[in-house]
XYZ file of C-alpha atoms in Angstrom:
626
model
C -27.464 -17.193 25.953
C -30.171 -18.179 28.323
C -29.118 -21.530 29.789
C -26.361 -23.292 31.738
C -26.082 -20.685 34.520
C -24.404 -18.160 32.291
C -24.191 -14.405 32.352
C -24.774 -11.983 29.513
C -21.270 -11.885 28.061
C -19.983 -8.373 27.445
C -16.264 -8.931 27.953
C -13.477 -11.469 28.465
C -10.238 -11.273 30.442
C -6.951 -11.794 28.602
C -4.550 -13.172 31.211
C -1.534 -12.687 28.936
C 1.705 -14.611 29.129
C 3.040 -13.708 32.573
C 1.146 -12.852 35.754
C 4.242 -11.440 37.489
C 3.853 -7.627 37.559
C 7.619 -7.119 37.779
C 7.999 -8.770 34.365
C 5.278 -6.685 32.661
C 7.644 -3.834 31.614
C 10.016 -6.424 30.131
C 7.143 -8.103 28.248
C 5.904 -4.703 27.044
C 9.344 -3.684 25.779
C 9.890 -7.034 24.065
C 6.473 -7.019 22.353
C 6.760 -3.367 21.310
C 10.248 -3.907 19.853
C 9.144 -6.987 17.907
C 6.044 -5.190 16.626
C 7.966 -2.123 15.439
C 10.679 -4.260 13.811
C 7.993 -6.335 12.036
C 6.061 -3.332 10.721
C 9.210 -1.429 9.735
C 10.864 -4.445 8.084
C 7.821 -5.500 6.078
C 7.059 -1.893 5.099
C 10.604 -1.528 3.757
C 10.156 -4.703 1.694
C 6.918 -3.295 0.212
C 8.493 0.104 -0.554
C 11.582 -1.544 -2.059
C 9.438 -3.644 -4.395
C 7.262 -0.709 -5.474
C 10.225 1.612 -6.021
C 12.422 -0.747 -8.087
C 11.156 -1.741 -11.534
C 13.430 -4.801 -11.521
C 11.263 -6.199 -8.733
C 7.998 -5.767 -10.639
C 7.735 -9.522 -11.221
C 5.229 -12.132 -9.979
C 7.586 -13.406 -7.258
C 7.979 -9.961 -5.697
C 4.316 -9.115 -6.239
C 3.451 -12.094 -4.039
C 6.201 -11.139 -1.572
C 4.773 -7.615 -1.212
C 1.358 -9.155 -0.529
C 2.919 -11.473 2.069
C 4.615 -8.508 3.766
C 1.336 -6.568 3.854
C -0.491 -9.571 5.339
C 2.267 -10.029 7.943
C 1.832 -6.406 9.059
C -1.928 -6.938 9.363
C -1.439 -10.320 11.062
C 0.735 -8.975 13.876
C -1.415 -5.816 14.156
C -4.426 -7.998 14.952
C -3.041 -9.207 18.287
C -0.031 -7.254 19.548
C -1.439 -3.672 19.832
C -4.251 -4.892 22.106
C -1.738 -6.803 24.240
C 0.419 -3.656 24.513
C -2.585 -1.508 25.492
C -3.596 -4.050 28.141
C -0.103 -4.068 29.658
C 0.175 -0.267 29.523
C -3.236 0.373 31.121
C -3.011 -2.676 33.413
C -6.481 -3.577 32.181
C -6.861 -7.117 30.862
C -10.402 -6.694 29.553
C -11.423 -7.237 25.925
C -15.035 -6.710 24.925
C -17.065 -9.566 23.461
C -17.312 -7.760 20.105
C -13.589 -6.972 20.226
C -12.784 -10.628 20.905
C -14.918 -11.909 18.005
C -13.415 -9.257 15.713
C -9.894 -10.258 16.750
C -10.677 -13.932 16.079
C -12.062 -13.006 12.640
C -8.994 -11.036 11.532
C -6.574 -13.516 13.112
C -8.111 -16.377 11.099
C -8.248 -14.219 7.969
C -4.564 -13.280 7.970
C -3.163 -16.626 9.151
C -5.067 -18.298 6.299
C -3.846 -15.668 3.828
C -0.259 -16.354 4.917
C -0.932 -20.030 4.261
C -2.325 -19.481 0.744
C 0.303 -16.915 -0.274
C 3.132 -19.285 0.641
C 1.476 -21.934 -1.564
C 1.116 -19.497 -4.468
C 4.764 -18.512 -4.113
C 5.728 -22.207 -4.241
C 3.734 -22.557 -7.484
C 5.481 -19.447 -8.847
C 8.896 -21.021 -8.113
C 7.739 -24.293 -9.711
C 6.804 -22.511 -12.957
C 10.029 -20.438 -12.925
C 12.302 -23.482 -12.531
C 10.347 -26.220 -14.335
C 8.916 -24.088 -17.193
C 11.306 -21.107 -17.524
C 10.546 -20.512 -21.228
C 6.820 -20.128 -20.525
C 7.130 -18.313 -17.187
C 5.998 -14.868 -18.361
C 3.104 -16.365 -20.332
C 1.847 -18.563 -17.478
C 2.469 -16.127 -14.593
C 0.781 -13.162 -16.252
C -0.862 -10.230 -14.456
C -4.326 -11.784 -14.737
C -3.315 -15.061 -13.109
C -1.292 -13.372 -10.348
C -4.171 -11.051 -9.492
C -6.671 -13.902 -9.650
C -4.606 -16.116 -7.319
C -4.333 -13.361 -4.705
C -8.022 -12.472 -5.063
C -9.114 -16.107 -4.618
C -6.875 -16.347 -1.533
C -8.597 -13.306 -0.043
C -12.089 -14.588 -0.861
C -11.508 -18.071 0.619
C -9.814 -16.604 3.709
C -12.607 -14.070 4.277
C -15.315 -16.724 3.862
C -13.508 -19.093 6.244
C -13.051 -16.347 8.857
C -16.703 -15.246 8.532
C -17.889 -18.844 8.879
C -15.776 -19.471 11.983
C -16.841 -16.126 13.437
C -20.534 -16.958 12.955
C -20.019 -20.374 14.557
C -18.423 -18.637 17.538
C -21.388 -16.257 17.849
C -23.720 -19.233 18.424
C -21.910 -20.226 21.634
C -23.101 -19.442 25.153
C -20.637 -18.634 27.915
C -20.751 -19.147 31.664
C -19.133 -17.132 34.435
C -15.599 -18.380 33.670
C -14.479 -15.785 31.106
C -10.697 -15.788 31.584
C -8.692 -16.516 28.437
C -5.199 -17.793 29.385
C -3.659 -16.091 26.372
C -2.619 -12.626 25.218
C -5.220 -12.623 22.417
C -8.540 -14.306 21.652
C -7.227 -17.602 20.328
C -10.237 -19.479 18.848
C -9.544 -22.801 20.578
C -9.136 -21.120 23.987
C -12.413 -19.209 23.576
C -14.317 -22.374 22.588
C -13.076 -24.074 25.768
C -14.842 -21.403 27.876
C -18.297 -22.140 26.479
C -21.014 -23.881 28.446
C -22.783 -24.853 25.199
C -22.254 -28.125 23.381
C -19.147 -27.251 21.362
C -18.949 -30.551 19.455
C -20.107 -28.978 16.177
C -17.747 -26.003 16.592
C -14.779 -28.263 17.298
C -15.698 -30.539 14.409
C -15.907 -27.597 11.997
C -12.754 -26.007 13.441
C -10.580 -29.100 13.080
C -12.087 -30.081 9.723
C -11.343 -26.651 8.225
C -7.917 -26.662 9.903
C -7.065 -29.973 8.264
C -8.570 -28.944 4.922
C -7.161 -25.405 4.705
C -3.754 -26.411 6.072
C -3.117 -29.724 4.315
C -4.317 -28.673 0.841
C -1.906 -25.689 0.584
C 0.850 -27.722 2.267
C 0.278 -30.554 -0.217
C 0.562 -27.981 -3.019
C 3.872 -26.760 -1.593
C 5.227 -30.321 -1.301
C 4.118 -31.153 -4.848
C 5.717 -27.976 -6.243
C 9.014 -28.660 -4.510
C 9.029 -32.325 -5.510
C 8.845 -31.183 -9.149
C 11.433 -28.459 -8.484
C 13.871 -30.974 -6.955
C 13.379 -33.283 -9.964
C 14.125 -30.417 -12.350
C 17.187 -29.293 -10.369
C 18.545 -32.864 -10.299
C 18.259 -32.966 -14.094
C 20.567 -29.927 -14.433
C 24.069 -31.092 -15.336
C 26.286 -28.328 -13.911
C 26.721 -27.662 -10.195
C 26.534 -23.917 -10.861
C 23.207 -24.331 -12.646
C 21.836 -26.383 -9.759
C 22.965 -23.759 -7.241
C 21.455 -20.911 -9.262
C 18.111 -22.709 -9.608
C 17.985 -23.633 -5.938
C 18.968 -20.123 -4.776
C 15.835 -18.642 -6.384
C 13.649 -20.534 -3.917
C 15.923 -20.706 -0.850
C 14.243 -17.737 0.859
C 10.799 -19.174 0.247
C 11.797 -22.578 1.668
C 13.132 -20.841 4.796
C 9.896 -18.875 5.308
C 7.698 -21.941 4.668
C 9.743 -24.015 7.128
C 9.548 -21.263 9.751
C 5.781 -20.783 9.313
C 4.745 -24.438 9.427
C 7.308 -25.600 11.991
C 6.425 -22.860 14.494
C 2.700 -23.456 13.958
C 3.143 -27.195 14.395
C 5.379 -26.621 17.411
C 2.681 -24.565 19.150
C 0.052 -27.273 18.855
C 2.444 -30.111 19.727
C 3.736 -28.310 22.837
C 0.237 -27.434 24.065
C -0.976 -30.998 23.402
C 2.005 -32.524 25.218
C 1.896 -30.229 28.267
C -1.875 -29.567 28.419
C -0.828 -26.132 29.641
C -2.483 -22.976 28.359
C 0.513 -20.973 29.585
C 2.851 -23.104 27.460
C 0.558 -22.704 24.448
C 0.417 -18.932 24.949
C 4.197 -18.612 25.180
C 4.782 -20.919 22.207
C 2.247 -19.050 20.047
C 4.477 -15.969 20.207
C 6.705 -17.844 17.743
C 4.201 -17.955 14.899
C 2.203 -14.807 15.711
C 5.194 -12.485 16.199
C 8.550 -14.094 15.482
C 7.615 -15.460 12.032
C 6.260 -12.142 10.616
C 9.281 -10.363 12.138
C 11.880 -12.688 10.569
C 10.339 -12.903 7.074
C 11.755 -9.536 5.847
C 15.227 -10.452 7.140
C 15.124 -13.836 5.407
C 14.145 -12.283 2.073
C 16.540 -9.335 2.325
C 19.574 -11.249 3.603
C 19.178 -14.192 1.219
C 18.078 -12.240 -1.853
C 20.488 -10.123 -3.898
C 17.733 -8.252 -5.778
C 16.143 -7.011 -2.568
C 19.515 -6.182 -0.979
C 20.662 -4.136 -3.965
C 17.477 -2.065 -4.027
C 18.171 1.379 -2.582
C 15.508 1.502 0.128
C 16.765 4.720 1.659
C 16.501 6.715 -1.561
C 13.905 9.421 -2.019
C 10.907 7.071 -1.916
C 8.315 9.525 -3.140
C 10.499 10.423 -6.137
C 11.061 6.765 -6.907
C 7.401 5.903 -6.786
C 5.911 8.961 -8.438
C 8.574 9.683 -11.040
C 10.005 6.314 -11.986
C 6.807 4.291 -11.846
C 4.492 6.888 -13.224
C 6.382 8.908 -15.824
C 9.940 8.032 -16.701
C 9.444 4.337 -17.289
C 6.451 4.673 -19.550
C 8.456 3.721 -22.621
C 6.882 0.604 -24.196
C 3.943 0.219 -26.533
C 4.165 3.620 -28.258
C 3.326 5.532 -25.107
C 4.289 9.127 -24.474
C 6.321 10.847 -21.806
C 3.230 11.605 -19.704
C 3.319 15.063 -18.153
C -0.345 16.075 -18.243
C -3.898 15.029 -19.038
C -6.729 17.004 -20.611
C -9.995 17.360 -18.654
C -12.766 17.753 -21.241
C -15.425 18.722 -18.675
C -19.125 18.863 -19.576
C -19.400 20.889 -22.729
C -17.102 22.067 -25.507
C -19.434 24.999 -26.298
C -17.641 28.277 -25.313
C -21.006 30.049 -24.838
C -21.959 27.646 -22.024
C -18.703 28.045 -20.088
C -19.761 31.213 -18.155
C -23.035 29.516 -17.115
C -21.222 26.365 -15.965
C -18.675 28.517 -14.129
C -21.410 30.492 -12.340
C -23.375 27.381 -11.335
C -20.357 25.521 -9.960
C -18.937 28.572 -8.178
C -22.311 29.164 -6.486
C -22.671 25.516 -5.482
C -19.110 25.418 -4.149
C -19.519 28.581 -2.058
C -22.857 27.338 -0.669
C -21.275 23.975 0.211
C -18.300 25.522 2.013
C -20.385 28.186 3.803
C -23.151 25.748 4.805
C -20.842 23.057 6.147
C -18.611 25.628 7.868
C -21.666 27.049 9.664
C -22.610 23.552 10.850
C -19.086 23.045 12.242
C -19.028 26.464 13.963
C -22.519 25.948 15.401
C -21.521 22.596 16.899
C -18.247 23.942 18.326
C -19.879 27.057 19.820
C -22.891 25.342 21.442
C -22.156 23.133 24.461
C -25.554 21.436 24.015
C -24.279 19.944 20.759
C -21.140 18.425 22.278
C -22.533 14.902 21.890
C -21.420 11.910 19.775
C -24.081 12.532 17.104
C -22.939 16.113 16.473
C -19.264 15.165 16.791
C -19.765 12.807 13.844
C -21.828 15.456 12.018
C -19.027 18.026 12.367
C -16.589 15.465 10.954
C -18.986 14.766 8.067
C -19.252 18.507 7.329
C -15.464 18.873 7.347
C -15.088 15.892 4.997
C -17.775 17.320 2.670
C -15.843 20.603 2.414
C -12.650 18.700 1.580
C -14.529 16.385 -0.810
C -15.884 19.272 -2.898
C -12.599 21.197 -2.681
C -10.771 18.251 -4.257
C -12.511 18.611 -7.624
C -14.436 21.885 -8.092
C -11.671 24.540 -7.648
C -9.496 22.939 -10.358
C -12.461 22.879 -12.743
C -13.230 26.556 -12.009
C -9.594 27.507 -12.672
C -9.632 25.587 -15.975
C -12.806 27.374 -17.134
C -11.469 30.776 -16.033
C -8.078 30.329 -17.744
C -9.551 28.426 -20.722
C -6.982 25.683 -20.136
C -8.180 22.111 -19.701
C -4.887 20.511 -18.726
C -4.008 18.930 -15.393
C -0.486 17.821 -14.492
C 0.182 14.087 -14.075
C 1.166 14.563 -10.413
C -1.909 16.776 -9.831
C -4.160 14.158 -11.390
C -2.825 11.378 -9.139
C -3.075 13.686 -6.114
C -6.658 14.647 -6.971
C -7.581 10.998 -7.411
C -5.949 10.132 -4.073
C -7.837 12.775 -2.071
C -11.102 12.118 -3.906
C -10.927 8.440 -2.887
C -10.074 9.360 0.717
C -13.020 11.708 1.172
C -15.639 9.650 -0.675
C -14.676 6.643 1.466
C -14.699 8.773 4.620
C -18.231 9.939 3.779
C -19.184 6.290 3.431
C -17.693 5.227 6.776
C -18.947 8.260 8.706
C -22.517 7.606 7.571
C -22.162 4.016 8.821
C -20.730 5.232 12.155
C -23.607 7.714 12.507
C -26.090 4.889 11.858
C -24.474 2.903 14.674
C -24.735 5.964 16.928
C -28.492 6.226 16.201
C -28.884 2.486 16.819
C -27.298 2.763 20.276
C -29.312 5.914 21.098
C -32.672 4.323 20.232
C -32.116 0.653 21.087
C -29.928 1.133 24.199
C -30.797 4.627 25.507
C -29.847 3.872 29.132
C -26.333 2.772 28.148
C -25.829 5.385 25.402
C -23.335 7.594 27.256
C -21.291 4.632 28.486
C -21.191 2.913 25.073
C -20.644 6.023 22.926
C -17.761 7.318 25.024
C -15.313 9.934 23.743
C -12.692 7.225 23.349
C -14.946 5.071 21.146
C -16.082 8.059 19.062
C -12.497 9.139 18.452
C -11.473 5.557 17.699
C -14.275 5.100 15.122
C -13.302 8.299 13.300
C -9.603 7.379 13.452
C -10.230 3.906 11.999
C -12.353 5.487 9.234
C -9.445 7.780 8.336
C -6.867 4.970 8.423
C -8.900 2.610 6.205
C -9.752 5.427 3.766
C -6.133 6.592 3.514
C -4.830 3.039 2.996
C -7.466 2.330 0.331
C -6.703 5.589 -1.503
C -2.971 4.883 -1.284
C -3.433 1.364 -2.681
C -5.527 2.575 -5.631
C -3.129 5.457 -6.377
C -0.057 3.205 -6.319
C -1.873 0.796 -8.661
C -2.511 3.668 -11.110
C 1.140 4.747 -10.870
C 2.167 1.380 -12.341
C 0.174 2.049 -15.528
C 1.636 3.245 -18.820
C -0.303 5.728 -20.955
C -0.562 6.115 -24.706
C -1.080 9.230 -26.827
C -4.802 9.599 -26.014
C -4.711 11.532 -22.733
C -8.162 13.164 -22.789
C -10.332 12.484 -19.726
C -14.046 12.983 -20.564
C -14.780 14.277 -17.073
C -14.366 17.418 -14.961
C -11.905 15.686 -12.589
C -9.502 12.721 -12.594
C -11.995 9.940 -11.966
C -10.246 6.623 -11.271
C -12.137 4.519 -13.798
C -11.787 7.124 -16.577
C -8.018 7.410 -16.052
C -7.597 3.618 -16.046
C -9.378 3.445 -19.431
C -6.673 5.630 -21.029
C -3.832 3.228 -20.288
C -2.145 0.988 -22.808
C -1.063 -1.387 -20.006
C -2.916 -4.521 -18.999
C -5.487 -3.244 -16.470
C -6.851 -6.622 -15.352
C -5.198 -6.407 -11.927
C -6.259 -2.758 -11.516
C -9.842 -3.634 -12.413
C -9.877 -6.569 -9.980
C -8.533 -4.415 -7.136
C -10.831 -1.504 -8.032
C -14.059 -3.489 -8.120
C -13.136 -5.750 -5.200
C -12.408 -2.672 -3.055
C -15.605 -1.011 -4.312
C -17.717 -4.015 -3.355
C -15.983 -4.527 -0.009
C -15.788 -0.878 1.110
C -19.291 -0.031 -0.097
C -21.245 -3.107 0.975
C -19.725 -3.450 4.461
C -20.707 0.085 5.634
C -24.042 -0.175 3.795
C -24.727 -3.523 5.475
C -23.944 -1.888 8.817
C -26.387 0.926 8.055
C -29.145 -1.465 6.973
C -28.605 -3.663 10.037
C -28.673 -0.632 12.355
C -31.919 0.634 10.859
C -33.525 -2.810 10.943
C -32.896 -2.852 14.709
C -34.047 0.765 15.020
C -37.324 0.005 13.215
C -37.897 -3.004 15.486
C -37.336 -0.849 18.568
C -39.593 1.948 17.300
C -42.389 -0.523 16.544
C -42.181 -1.769 20.136
C -42.950 1.744 21.465
C -46.612 1.940 22.466
C -47.394 5.654 21.939
C -47.481 7.451 18.593
C -45.682 10.430 20.143
C -42.895 8.152 21.376
C -42.535 6.591 17.934
C -42.393 10.024 16.272
C -39.810 11.311 18.752
C -37.593 8.232 18.287
C -37.834 8.362 14.489
C -37.211 12.124 14.332
C -33.745 11.655 15.898
C -32.566 9.728 12.839
C -34.684 11.331 10.078
C -31.899 13.714 8.984
C -29.322 10.931 8.872
C -31.675 8.698 6.911
C -32.198 11.501 4.366
C -28.440 12.040 3.949
C -27.777 8.288 3.610
C -30.504 7.963 0.968
C -29.134 10.962 -0.942
C -25.526 9.701 -0.823
C -26.162 6.119 -1.907
C -28.953 6.877 -4.386
C -26.913 9.539 -6.216
C -23.820 7.305 -6.219
C -25.836 4.372 -7.538
C -27.512 6.657 -10.075
C -24.137 7.689 -11.506
C -23.031 4.118 -12.189
C -26.426 3.017 -13.479
C -26.690 5.985 -15.858
C -23.150 5.528 -17.187
C -23.696 1.770 -17.570
C -27.011 2.265 -19.365
C -25.868 4.997 -21.751
C -22.192 3.909 -22.116
C -21.504 7.647 -22.365
C -18.648 9.314 -20.503
C -20.465 12.636 -20.892
C -23.545 11.216 -19.170
C -21.368 9.806 -16.388
C -19.640 13.170 -15.863
C -22.961 15.019 -15.696
C -24.516 12.463 -13.351
C -21.481 12.458 -11.044
C -22.167 16.106 -10.209
C -24.996 14.785 -8.027
C -22.794 12.982 -5.527
C -19.604 15.067 -5.854
C -21.202 18.531 -5.576
C -24.961 18.397 -4.909
C -24.864 15.902 -1.997
C -22.237 17.830 0.059
C -24.163 21.041 -0.670
C -27.522 19.676 0.545
C -26.268 17.938 3.717
C -26.144 21.145 5.843
C -29.670 22.093 4.751
C -31.025 18.647 5.617
C -29.487 18.757 9.095
C -30.410 22.398 9.790
C -33.975 22.302 8.453
C -34.911 18.995 10.107
C -33.088 19.459 13.409
C -34.259 21.898 16.102
C -30.990 21.750 18.048
C -28.922 22.722 15.003
C -31.385 25.479 14.027
C -31.222 26.891 17.553
C -27.409 26.786 17.552
C -27.221 28.444 14.119
C -29.585 31.190 15.240
C -27.468 31.795 18.344
C -24.302 31.821 16.212
C -25.631 34.224 13.569
C -27.947 36.462 15.594
C -26.200 36.188 18.931
C -29.323 35.303 20.967
């Protein structure tokens, strides 16, 4: 960004739909109502499908995915528009704009692919009804959704990277209520020919191919329906895909209408107003179309006790097929069957647990009590210490109780709950370490702007997003486990309900669970790790540019503790999976997992207190009172 009389772009202005201030409250109320209706409606569809076993079919599996994507799609644009109206601030940061473009492209493409998959599902159901369950099996359904995600993510990443190559001038006003890719490209002072070529080529490719698939599926469906002799048979066959046809028509017609209206009027204001149809109206109407036109969805009791429906019906009472048992509890085998070793194991784990809780609690109290530590770095550290206490408390107390009472059982509900909280806190550890790496990057690479960048609002937002993503991931994995049926072998060769070990006990087809598990593992581990590696690559570059050895040492010392904790967390986690993969022994995996479930949270306070003068000083003041 060094040519064409441009400035260093840090933010854009979103002009919105209407400039008239008197109409802003009306716009705010309209957008908020549509957003809440969309989220509520699609969430009800998802809960209805999960809670009713009659809806555990490929068609409704794809519908639940579509509802989830619609929630994400509208959440990409509308909340920012609402915040801008509420605060009367039209600014969106450059990074925020690129991020919004990325997720907008991701979810609009996912909508596109899912509608195509649902058309294929209807084609198989109507044209090959006898082979439907064989063709549309769990593996294929999971694979189709996974491929849709992969292609959509790659397309969004590619478009995002292309956008990052552009330079911008002084005209940074986007005549839209969100960062619409085409509008942003029009603001550039670079040669945008390549961007426009790529944009329209991918638009044609990724829109026409799925649309062609939909047309082909329905041409075959119409042929099959025409071959049915009775009018009742024709009506019944057609009714199974009526909702899907309505949603497809709404999605493509509104999208086409936006581009035709903007092309005809050459007005950004017209384009912005028209885009409300496919960015808000379509996701809002989809649940109504499927619930009003679909008897199965209508007859599902959505307002029943949802938690009972999900936890009891999915997890326990409907585990009838394939010689499975009425699952009430699992057996945690732990480390050793030798009774003589139990007191030693009990003593070691009790000591480690008490040290972990006491050490991390001292870190939290020291940070709260010392005003000098009321900075972003120590705010994140206090959150990490709290999460480490919760992380250890999820697994160790239950194991100590089992050793003390000489009972190795854990209730089914307890096992799912333990798994849920374990996933939350291990993912939170992951995200917080990435956030702390970003904090160190800003402190070392942009020291003059540190306080303005790492504001309280941003710090709170980063922690909040970490919690939301972790909770949603844990919820997804737990709900996936709740769908599994279990056989008579209910022994878990571990000291807690580890997700992979529990999944291995099922007599259900776990292909979809495995796909979701490993895809989430790769995505939610590599993204934060990539952020950490990128941050430290920039930090190392900045430190090398410092001329004095003392300056280099001082800069490096501010992130030495964090680097030690990151190395410990990822190396122990990697060690667990490598050791279990190499030995193929559940016992070896259980023993190795102690490193990252107990040892890492225990050592974190020592690393930060021994290597950090500020923390040592605060601890001394807290304990000694000087």
